[in-house]
Amino acid sequence: MIEYSFPELSHLTLIGLSDLHIGSPQCNEKKLISFLEKYGKDESVYEQNYTPDRQIDRVVEILYPYCNKILCIVDGNHEKRSSKDCDISPSRIIAYELGLSKVYEKISCYLKLDVGKRKNGHVDRSIYSVAVHHG
């Protein structure tokens, strides 16, 4: 379980990102970046616009401004394919490139989120448990 404490916050919004398909002709990078800017203020490989290495680089470029807000990274079905075929997880590489190796988990992740702080001896906070997995 990965635990976080946010005593300075009165609320917390979680945004789950999955199946970005960076490099695919169907991927709308502008929409993703617009979404991240708004809410984050912070097929076969040969059918792709980018090579696999460039796809990873592009994901890192897009997510880097928000890396201090990423609580965990978990593999999905595409990583499973890469892992099965060549024992490589693109998500693991992305996590390491973003400096987030400690929040990468292969299968699933559990978060404990402590939001708020004690006031005058009273508990004025919420504690959430979140299970993160693909599918």
Short mmCIF file of C-alpha atoms in Angstrom, two decimals:
data_model
loop_
_atom_site.label_atom_id
_atom_site.label_comp_id
_atom_site.label_asym_id
_atom_site.label_seq_id
_atom_site.Cartn_x
_atom_site.Cartn_y
_atom_site.Cartn_z
CA MET A 1 0.00 0.00 0.00
CA ILE A 2 1.26 3.46 -0.89
CA GLU A 3 0.23 6.06 1.66
CA TYR A 4 -0.11 9.81 1.13
CA SER A 5 -1.12 12.55 3.52
CA PHE A 6 -2.56 15.87 2.34
CA PRO A 7 -3.15 17.87 5.55
CA GLU A 8 -3.26 21.15 3.64
CA LEU A 9 -6.21 20.06 1.48
CA SER A 10 -9.90 20.22 2.28
CA HIS A 11 -10.77 17.98 -0.68
CA LEU A 12 -9.05 15.85 -3.29
CA THR A 13 -9.91 15.09 -6.91
CA LEU A 14 -8.55 11.89 -8.44
CA ILE A 15 -8.18 11.62 -12.20
CA GLY A 16 -7.50 8.19 -13.65
CA LEU A 17 -5.69 8.05 -16.99
CA SER A 18 -5.63 4.81 -18.93
CA ASP A 19 -5.04 3.53 -22.45
CA LEU A 20 -3.58 6.77 -23.78
CA HIS A 21 -2.48 5.09 -27.04
CA ILE A 22 0.25 7.69 -27.57
CA GLY A 23 1.55 7.30 -31.12
CA SER A 24 -1.64 5.82 -32.53
CA PRO A 25 -3.34 7.75 -35.33
CA GLN A 26 -6.51 7.63 -33.22
CA CYS A 27 -4.81 9.28 -30.23
CA ASN A 28 -5.88 12.88 -29.70
CA GLU A 29 -2.79 14.31 -27.98
CA LYS A 30 -4.16 17.85 -28.12
CA LYS A 31 -7.28 16.74 -26.24
CA LEU A 32 -5.16 14.89 -23.66
CA ILE A 33 -2.90 17.89 -23.12
CA SER A 34 -5.92 20.21 -22.92
CA PHE A 35 -7.53 17.87 -20.38
CA LEU A 36 -4.35 17.75 -18.28
CA GLU A 37 -3.94 21.51 -18.46
CA LYS A 38 -7.56 21.97 -17.36
CA TYR A 39 -7.75 19.30 -14.65
CA GLY A 40 -4.11 18.66 -13.81
CA LYS A 41 -2.97 22.17 -12.98
CA ASP A 42 -1.07 21.35 -12.63
CA GLU A 43 -2.74 -1.79 -33.29
CA SER A 44 0.53 -3.24 -34.50
CA VAL A 45 3.57 -1.09 -33.89
CA TYR A 46 3.88 -0.55 -37.63
CA GLU A 47 0.50 1.20 -37.73
CA GLN A 48 1.66 3.79 -35.21
CA ASN A 49 2.74 7.38 -35.79
CA TYR A 50 5.69 6.90 -33.43
CA THR A 51 8.16 4.11 -32.78
CA PRO A 52 7.79 2.41 -29.38
CA ASP A 53 10.75 4.39 -28.00
CA ARG A 54 9.28 7.66 -29.25
CA GLN A 55 5.89 6.74 -27.77
CA ILE A 56 7.50 6.36 -24.35
CA ASP A 57 9.40 9.63 -24.80
CA ARG A 58 6.20 11.41 -25.79
CA VAL A 59 4.28 10.10 -22.78
CA VAL A 60 7.10 11.32 -20.53
CA GLU A 61 7.05 14.74 -22.26
CA ILE A 62 3.27 15.03 -21.80
CA LEU A 63 3.15 13.83 -18.19
CA TYR A 64 6.35 15.46 -16.89
CA PRO A 65 4.70 18.77 -15.90
CA TYR A 66 2.27 16.74 -13.77
CA CYS A 67 4.65 14.13 -12.33
CA ASN A 68 4.41 15.58 -8.81
CA LYS A 69 0.67 14.82 -8.94
CA ILE A 70 0.94 11.20 -10.09
CA LEU A 71 0.18 8.92 -7.14
CA CYS A 72 0.70 5.56 -8.83
CA ILE A 73 1.37 3.92 -12.19
CA VAL A 74 0.02 0.45 -12.98
CA ASP A 75 0.50 -1.71 -16.08
CA GLY A 76 -2.43 -2.25 -18.45
CA ASN A 77 -3.20 -4.66 -21.26
CA HIS A 78 -0.68 -3.15 -23.69
CA GLU A 79 2.11 -3.47 -21.16
CA LYS A 80 1.09 -7.08 -20.61
CA ARG A 81 1.58 -7.71 -24.33
CA SER A 82 5.00 -6.04 -24.32
CA SER A 83 5.96 -7.86 -21.16
CA LYS A 84 4.87 -11.21 -22.61
CA ASP A 85 6.60 -10.68 -25.97
CA CYS A 86 9.85 -9.09 -24.83
CA ASP A 87 9.81 -8.79 -21.01
CA ILE A 88 9.59 -4.97 -21.10
CA SER A 89 6.98 -2.75 -19.45
CA PRO A 90 6.59 0.67 -21.07
CA SER A 91 4.84 1.92 -17.92
CA ARG A 92 7.81 0.90 -15.78
CA ILE A 93 10.16 2.80 -18.10
CA ILE A 94 7.85 5.83 -18.01
CA ALA A 95 7.71 5.69 -14.21
CA TYR A 96 11.52 5.61 -14.00
CA GLU A 97 11.88 8.45 -16.54
CA LEU A 98 9.48 10.56 -14.46
CA GLY A 99 11.35 9.75 -11.24
CA LEU A 100 8.37 7.76 -10.00
CA SER A 101 9.81 4.26 -9.72
CA LYS A 102 8.57 3.98 -6.11
CA VAL A 103 4.93 4.39 -7.19
CA TYR A 104 5.04 1.89 -10.07
CA GLU A 105 3.30 -1.44 -9.56
CA LYS A 106 3.01 -4.18 -12.16
CA ILE A 107 -0.49 -5.51 -11.38
CA SER A 108 -2.33 -3.28 -8.93
CA CYS A 109 -1.81 -0.63 -6.32
CA TYR A 110 -3.59 0.37 -3.14
CA LEU A 111 -3.57 3.98 -2.00
CA LYS A 112 -4.33 5.34 1.45
CA LEU A 113 -5.18 9.04 1.13
CA ASP A 114 -5.35 11.11 4.31
CA VAL A 115 -6.97 14.45 3.45
CA GLY A 116 -7.29 17.33 5.89
CA LYS A 117 -5.83 17.88 9.38
CA ARG A 118 -6.71 17.88 13.04
CA LYS A 119 -8.28 21.11 14.31
CA ASN A 120 -8.52 21.93 18.01
CA GLY A 121 -8.12 18.29 18.93
CA HIS A 122 -10.90 17.23 16.58
CA VAL A 123 -10.43 15.19 13.48
CA ASP A 124 -11.48 17.25 10.47
CA ARG A 125 -10.17 15.01 7.78
CA SER A 126 -11.10 12.08 5.61
CA ILE A 127 -9.13 8.94 4.93
CA TYR A 128 -9.74 7.13 1.64
CA SER A 129 -8.60 3.74 0.45
CA VAL A 130 -8.34 3.36 -3.32
CA ALA A 131 -7.65 0.21 -5.30
CA VAL A 132 -6.04 0.88 -8.69
CA HIS A 133 -5.88 -1.72 -11.43
CA HIS A 134 -6.46 -1.96 -15.16
CA GLY A 135 -9.68 -3.61 -16.31
#
